[in-house]
mmCIF file of C-alpha atoms and ligand atoms in Angstrom:
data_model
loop_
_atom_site.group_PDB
_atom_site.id
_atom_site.type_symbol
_atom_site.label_atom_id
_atom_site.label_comp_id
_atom_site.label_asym_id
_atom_site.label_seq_id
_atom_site.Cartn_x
_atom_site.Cartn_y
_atom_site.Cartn_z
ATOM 1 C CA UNK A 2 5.632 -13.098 -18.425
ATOM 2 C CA UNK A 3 4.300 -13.999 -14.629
ATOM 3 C CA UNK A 4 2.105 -12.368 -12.896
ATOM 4 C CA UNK A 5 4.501 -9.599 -11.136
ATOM 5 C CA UNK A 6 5.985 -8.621 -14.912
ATOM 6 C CA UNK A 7 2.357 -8.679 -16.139
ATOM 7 C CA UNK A 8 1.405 -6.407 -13.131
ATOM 8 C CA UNK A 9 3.870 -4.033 -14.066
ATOM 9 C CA UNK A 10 3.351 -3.898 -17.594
ATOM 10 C CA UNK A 11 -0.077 -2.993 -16.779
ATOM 11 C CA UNK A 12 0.214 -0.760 -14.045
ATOM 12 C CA UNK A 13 2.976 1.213 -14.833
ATOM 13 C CA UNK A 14 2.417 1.177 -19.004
ATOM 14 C CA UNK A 15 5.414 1.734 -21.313
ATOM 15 C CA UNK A 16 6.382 0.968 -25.179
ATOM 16 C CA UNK A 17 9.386 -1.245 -23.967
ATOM 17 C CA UNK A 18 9.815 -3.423 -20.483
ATOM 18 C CA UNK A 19 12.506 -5.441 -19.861
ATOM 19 C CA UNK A 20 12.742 -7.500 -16.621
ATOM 20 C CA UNK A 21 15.288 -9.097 -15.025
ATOM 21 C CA UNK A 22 15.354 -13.176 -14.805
ATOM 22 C CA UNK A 23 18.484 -13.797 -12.564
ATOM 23 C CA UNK A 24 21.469 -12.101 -12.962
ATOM 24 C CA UNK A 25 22.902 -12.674 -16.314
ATOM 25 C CA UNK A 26 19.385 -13.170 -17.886
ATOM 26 C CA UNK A 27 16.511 -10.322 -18.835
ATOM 27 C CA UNK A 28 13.579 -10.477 -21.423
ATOM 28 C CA UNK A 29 12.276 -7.605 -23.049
ATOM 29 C CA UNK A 30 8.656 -6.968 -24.138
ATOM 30 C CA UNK A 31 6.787 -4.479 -26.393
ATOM 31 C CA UNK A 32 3.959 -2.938 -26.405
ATOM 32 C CA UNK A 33 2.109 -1.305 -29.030
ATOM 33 C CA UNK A 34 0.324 2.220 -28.236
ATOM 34 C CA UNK A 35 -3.120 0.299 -28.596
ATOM 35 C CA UNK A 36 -2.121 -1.838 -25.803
ATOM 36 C CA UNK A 37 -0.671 0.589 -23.722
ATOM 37 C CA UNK A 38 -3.895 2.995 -23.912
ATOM 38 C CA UNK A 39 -6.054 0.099 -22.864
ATOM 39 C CA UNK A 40 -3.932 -0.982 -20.409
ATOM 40 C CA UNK A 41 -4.283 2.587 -18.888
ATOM 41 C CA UNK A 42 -7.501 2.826 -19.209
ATOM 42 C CA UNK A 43 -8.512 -0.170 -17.789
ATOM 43 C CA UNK A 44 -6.255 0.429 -14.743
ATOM 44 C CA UNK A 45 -8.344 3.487 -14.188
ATOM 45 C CA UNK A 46 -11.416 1.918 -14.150
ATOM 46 C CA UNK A 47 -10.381 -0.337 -11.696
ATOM 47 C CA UNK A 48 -8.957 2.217 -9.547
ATOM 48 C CA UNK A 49 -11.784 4.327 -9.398
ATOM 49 C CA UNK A 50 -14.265 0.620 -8.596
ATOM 50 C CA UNK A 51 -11.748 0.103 -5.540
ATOM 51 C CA UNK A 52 -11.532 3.621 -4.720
ATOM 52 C CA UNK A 53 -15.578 3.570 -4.625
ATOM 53 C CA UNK A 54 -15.606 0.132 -2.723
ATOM 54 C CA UNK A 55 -13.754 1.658 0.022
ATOM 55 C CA UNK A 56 -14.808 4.431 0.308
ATOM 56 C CA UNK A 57 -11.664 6.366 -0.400
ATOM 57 C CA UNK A 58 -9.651 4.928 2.391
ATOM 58 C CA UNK A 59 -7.363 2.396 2.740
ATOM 59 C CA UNK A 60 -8.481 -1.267 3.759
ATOM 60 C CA UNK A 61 -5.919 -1.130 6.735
ATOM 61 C CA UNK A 62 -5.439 1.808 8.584
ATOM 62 C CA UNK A 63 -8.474 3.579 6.854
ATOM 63 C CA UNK A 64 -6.532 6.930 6.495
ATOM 64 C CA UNK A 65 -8.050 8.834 3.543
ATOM 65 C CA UNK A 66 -6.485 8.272 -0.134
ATOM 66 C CA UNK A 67 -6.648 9.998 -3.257
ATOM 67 C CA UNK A 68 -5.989 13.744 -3.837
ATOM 68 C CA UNK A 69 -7.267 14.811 -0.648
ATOM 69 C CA UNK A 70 -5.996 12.028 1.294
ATOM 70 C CA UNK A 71 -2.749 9.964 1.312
ATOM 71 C CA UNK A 72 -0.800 8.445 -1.657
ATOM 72 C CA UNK A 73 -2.345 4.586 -2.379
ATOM 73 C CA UNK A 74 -2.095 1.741 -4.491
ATOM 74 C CA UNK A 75 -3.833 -1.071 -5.574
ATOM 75 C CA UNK A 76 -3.342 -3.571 -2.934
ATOM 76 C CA UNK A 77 -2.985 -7.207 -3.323
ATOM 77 C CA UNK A 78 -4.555 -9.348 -0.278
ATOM 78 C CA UNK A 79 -2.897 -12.290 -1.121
ATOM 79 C CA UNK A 80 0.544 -11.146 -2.674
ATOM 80 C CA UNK A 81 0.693 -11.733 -6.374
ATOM 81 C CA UNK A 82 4.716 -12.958 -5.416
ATOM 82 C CA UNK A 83 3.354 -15.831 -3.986
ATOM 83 C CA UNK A 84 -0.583 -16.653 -5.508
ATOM 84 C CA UNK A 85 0.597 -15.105 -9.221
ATOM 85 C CA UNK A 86 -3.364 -16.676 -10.403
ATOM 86 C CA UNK A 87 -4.477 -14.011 -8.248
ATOM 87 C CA UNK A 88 -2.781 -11.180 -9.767
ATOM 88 C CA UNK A 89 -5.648 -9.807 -12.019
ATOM 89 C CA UNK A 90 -8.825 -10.929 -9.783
ATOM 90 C CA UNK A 91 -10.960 -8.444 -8.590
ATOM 91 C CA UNK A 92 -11.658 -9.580 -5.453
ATOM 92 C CA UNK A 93 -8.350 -10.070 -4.244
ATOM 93 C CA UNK A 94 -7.604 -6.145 -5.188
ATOM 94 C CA UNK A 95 -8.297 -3.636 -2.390
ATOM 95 C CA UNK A 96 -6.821 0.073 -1.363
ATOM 96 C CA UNK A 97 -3.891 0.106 0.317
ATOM 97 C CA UNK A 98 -2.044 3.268 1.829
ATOM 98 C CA UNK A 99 1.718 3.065 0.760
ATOM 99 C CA UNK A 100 2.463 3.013 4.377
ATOM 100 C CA UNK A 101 0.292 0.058 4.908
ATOM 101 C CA UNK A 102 1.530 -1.080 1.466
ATOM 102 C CA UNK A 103 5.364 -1.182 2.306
ATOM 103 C CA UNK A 104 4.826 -2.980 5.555
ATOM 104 C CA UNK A 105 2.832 -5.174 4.948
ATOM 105 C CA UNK A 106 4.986 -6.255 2.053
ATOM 106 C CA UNK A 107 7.956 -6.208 4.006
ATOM 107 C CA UNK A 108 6.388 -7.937 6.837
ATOM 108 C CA UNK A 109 3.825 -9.954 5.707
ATOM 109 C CA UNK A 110 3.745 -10.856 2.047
ATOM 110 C CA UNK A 111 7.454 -11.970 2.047
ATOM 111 C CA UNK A 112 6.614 -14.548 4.760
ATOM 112 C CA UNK A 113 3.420 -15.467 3.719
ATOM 113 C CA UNK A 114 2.927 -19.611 2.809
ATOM 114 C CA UNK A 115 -0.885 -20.473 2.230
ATOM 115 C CA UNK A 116 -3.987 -18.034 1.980
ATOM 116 C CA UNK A 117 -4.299 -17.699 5.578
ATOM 117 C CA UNK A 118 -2.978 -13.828 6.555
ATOM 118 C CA UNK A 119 -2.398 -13.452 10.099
ATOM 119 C CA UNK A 120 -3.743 -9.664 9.833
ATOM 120 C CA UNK A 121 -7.092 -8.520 8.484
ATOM 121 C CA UNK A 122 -8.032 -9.739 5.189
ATOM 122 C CA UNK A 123 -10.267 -7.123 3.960
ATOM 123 C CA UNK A 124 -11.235 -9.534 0.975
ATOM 124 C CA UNK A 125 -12.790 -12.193 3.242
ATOM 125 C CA UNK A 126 -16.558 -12.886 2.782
ATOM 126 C CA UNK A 127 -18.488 -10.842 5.528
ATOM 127 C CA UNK A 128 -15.815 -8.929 6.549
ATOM 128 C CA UNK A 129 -16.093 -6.097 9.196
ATOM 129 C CA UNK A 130 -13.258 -3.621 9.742
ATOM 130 C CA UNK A 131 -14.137 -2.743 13.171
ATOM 131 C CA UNK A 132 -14.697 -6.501 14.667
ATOM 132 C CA UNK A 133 -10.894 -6.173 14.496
ATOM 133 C CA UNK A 134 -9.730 -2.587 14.788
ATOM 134 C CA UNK A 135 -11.322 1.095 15.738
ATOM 135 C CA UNK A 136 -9.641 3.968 15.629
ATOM 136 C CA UNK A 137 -10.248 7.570 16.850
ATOM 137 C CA UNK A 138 -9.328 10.602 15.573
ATOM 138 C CA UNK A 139 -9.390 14.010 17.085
ATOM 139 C CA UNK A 140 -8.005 17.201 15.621
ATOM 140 C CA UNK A 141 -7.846 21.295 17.536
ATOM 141 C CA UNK A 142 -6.018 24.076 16.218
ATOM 142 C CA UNK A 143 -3.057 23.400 18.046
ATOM 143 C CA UNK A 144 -3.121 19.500 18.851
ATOM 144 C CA UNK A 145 -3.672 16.058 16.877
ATOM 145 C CA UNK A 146 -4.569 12.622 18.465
ATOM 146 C CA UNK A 147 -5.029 9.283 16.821
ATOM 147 C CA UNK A 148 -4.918 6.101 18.743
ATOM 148 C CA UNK A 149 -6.283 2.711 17.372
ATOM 149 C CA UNK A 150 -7.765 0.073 18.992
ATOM 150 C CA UNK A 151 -7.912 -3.745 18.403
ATOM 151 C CA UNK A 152 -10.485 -5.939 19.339
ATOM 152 C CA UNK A 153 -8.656 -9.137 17.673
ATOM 153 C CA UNK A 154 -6.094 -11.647 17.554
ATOM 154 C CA UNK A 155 -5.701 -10.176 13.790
ATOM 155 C CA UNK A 156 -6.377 -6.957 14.347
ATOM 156 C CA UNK A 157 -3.376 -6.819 16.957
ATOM 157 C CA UNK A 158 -1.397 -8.213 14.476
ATOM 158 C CA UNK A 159 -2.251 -5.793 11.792
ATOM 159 C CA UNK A 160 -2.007 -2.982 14.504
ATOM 160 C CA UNK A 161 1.657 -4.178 15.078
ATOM 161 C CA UNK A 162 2.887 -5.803 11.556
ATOM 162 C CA UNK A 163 1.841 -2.549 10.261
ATOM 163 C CA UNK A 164 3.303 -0.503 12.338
ATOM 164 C CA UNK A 165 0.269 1.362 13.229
ATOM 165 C CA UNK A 166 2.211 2.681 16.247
ATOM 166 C CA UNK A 167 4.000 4.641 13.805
ATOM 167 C CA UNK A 168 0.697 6.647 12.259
ATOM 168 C CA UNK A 169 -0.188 7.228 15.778
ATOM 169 C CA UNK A 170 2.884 9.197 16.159
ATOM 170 C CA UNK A 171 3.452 10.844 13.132
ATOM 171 C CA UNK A 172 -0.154 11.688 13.412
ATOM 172 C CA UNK A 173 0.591 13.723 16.926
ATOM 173 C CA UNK A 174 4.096 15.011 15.429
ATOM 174 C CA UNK A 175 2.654 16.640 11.981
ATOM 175 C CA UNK A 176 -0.115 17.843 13.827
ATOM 176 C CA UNK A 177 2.095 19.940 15.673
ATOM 177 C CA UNK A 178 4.638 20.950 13.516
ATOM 178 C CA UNK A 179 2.671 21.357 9.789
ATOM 179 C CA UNK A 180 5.671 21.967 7.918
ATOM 180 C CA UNK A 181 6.671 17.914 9.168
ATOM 181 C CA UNK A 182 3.314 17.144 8.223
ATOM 182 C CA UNK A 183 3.626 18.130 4.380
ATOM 183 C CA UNK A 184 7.181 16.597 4.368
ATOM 184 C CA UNK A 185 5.766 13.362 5.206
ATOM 185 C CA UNK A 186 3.417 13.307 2.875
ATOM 186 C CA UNK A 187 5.663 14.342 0.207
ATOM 187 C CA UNK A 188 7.742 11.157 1.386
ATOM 188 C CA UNK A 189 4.647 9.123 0.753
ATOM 189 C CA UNK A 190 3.975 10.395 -2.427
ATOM 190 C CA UNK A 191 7.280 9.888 -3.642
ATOM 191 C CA UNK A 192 7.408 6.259 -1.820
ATOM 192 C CA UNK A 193 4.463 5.625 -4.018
ATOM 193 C CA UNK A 194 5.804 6.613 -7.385
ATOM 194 C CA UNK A 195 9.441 4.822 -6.672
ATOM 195 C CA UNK A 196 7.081 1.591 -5.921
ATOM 196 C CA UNK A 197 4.859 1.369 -8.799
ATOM 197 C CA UNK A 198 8.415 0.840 -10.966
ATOM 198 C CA UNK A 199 10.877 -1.444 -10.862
ATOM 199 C CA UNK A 200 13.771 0.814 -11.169
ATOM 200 C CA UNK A 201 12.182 3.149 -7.824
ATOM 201 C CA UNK A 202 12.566 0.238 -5.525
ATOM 202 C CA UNK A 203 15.619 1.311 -3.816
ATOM 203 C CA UNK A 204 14.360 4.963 -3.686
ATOM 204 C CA UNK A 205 11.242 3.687 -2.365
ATOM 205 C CA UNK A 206 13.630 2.062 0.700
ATOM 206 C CA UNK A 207 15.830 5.171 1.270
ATOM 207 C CA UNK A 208 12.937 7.179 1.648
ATOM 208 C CA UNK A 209 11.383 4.479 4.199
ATOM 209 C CA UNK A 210 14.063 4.361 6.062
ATOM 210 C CA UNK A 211 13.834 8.480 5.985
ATOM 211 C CA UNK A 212 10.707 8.258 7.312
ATOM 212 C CA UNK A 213 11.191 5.553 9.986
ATOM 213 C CA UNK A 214 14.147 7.842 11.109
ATOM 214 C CA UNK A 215 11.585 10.792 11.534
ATOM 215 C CA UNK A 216 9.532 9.095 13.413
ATOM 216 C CA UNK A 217 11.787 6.744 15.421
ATOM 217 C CA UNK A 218 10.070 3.473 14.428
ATOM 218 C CA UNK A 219 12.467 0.377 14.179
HETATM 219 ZN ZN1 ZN B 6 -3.095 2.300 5.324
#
């Protein structure tokens, strides 16, 4: 296995997983219900330490996650695609938002050569959100405002890789419309479940492209 299959045989548990090697070749692994129940268990634990860490928000945007928040997943800093040793260490783990998520592996991650992101790295020693980005947030009855700031070079990147631009609106659309604002975040949620398997991948794009549609983001 590498380190994406062993990802998603731990993050997305099952008795059988078979995974595609190229198109005419595909292993298949088992799993025994011991396995499986520690795998779960110890995916929980490390959700709820990263959940903790950050406070319930995610790393980029800082949106709340979780049941009162937005959907999230475990985020890898350095993509596991491209540092696979990295895959199961704790500090390269963080919360990520599956908007934040999606971009950043569309953007970012698939581009990436080295350890050297050219947006925030929330992992890095000493790290402080807002000597890159702040953000304000302002909510009435009738009227919803969010508008980010960045204060550097990889903050503006982060504020534009990751489509920030894009919470900002949908942030002033849902807030006046609330039906809109429950559709999205039924979008997100089921973004986030097509993403954490395999086979959701392309339902995870058609709903991202939904989405980007909505809120006119190219
Ligand atoms: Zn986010």
């Amino acid at each position: 296995m590498d380190g994406g299959e062993a990802w998603t045989a731990f993050s997305s548990p099952a008795a059988s997983k078979t995974f595609k090697r190229g198109e005419a070749n595909s292993r298949t692994f088992n799993f025994s219900a011991v396995e499986r129940a520690t795998y779960k268990n110890v995916r929980q634990r490390v959700q709820n330490h990263l959940f903790n860490k950050c406070a319930g928000s995610c790393a980029y945007c800082r949106r709340p996650v979780g049941h009162y928040g937005w959907a999230w997943h475990i985020e890898h800093v350095l993509p596991k695609s491209k540092h696979s040793s990295l895959t199961f260490s704790l500090d390269n783990l963080t919360v990520g938002c599956v908007h934040c998520n999606q971009w950043k592996g569309a953007r970012i991650d698939r581009h990436l050569v080295g350890k050297i992101l050219p947006i925030i790295n929330p992992s890095l020693p000493g790290f402080t959100y807002s000597a890159h980005l702040t953000y304000v947030q302002i909510s009435t009855d009738s009227l919803s405002f969010a508008k980010y700031s960045h204060c550097s070079p990889e903050g503006a990147k982060t504020y534009e890789k990751l489509s920030f631009e894009m919470l900002e609106r949908s942030y002033a659309i849902n807030g006046m419309h609330p039906p809109l604002a429950s559709l999205h975040e039924k979008i997100e949620r089921a973004i986030g479940v097509g993403l954490s398997a395999m086979e959701g991948q392309g339902l995870a794009e058609l709903l991202f492209e939904l989405k980007k549609s909505i809120y006119k983001i190219n």
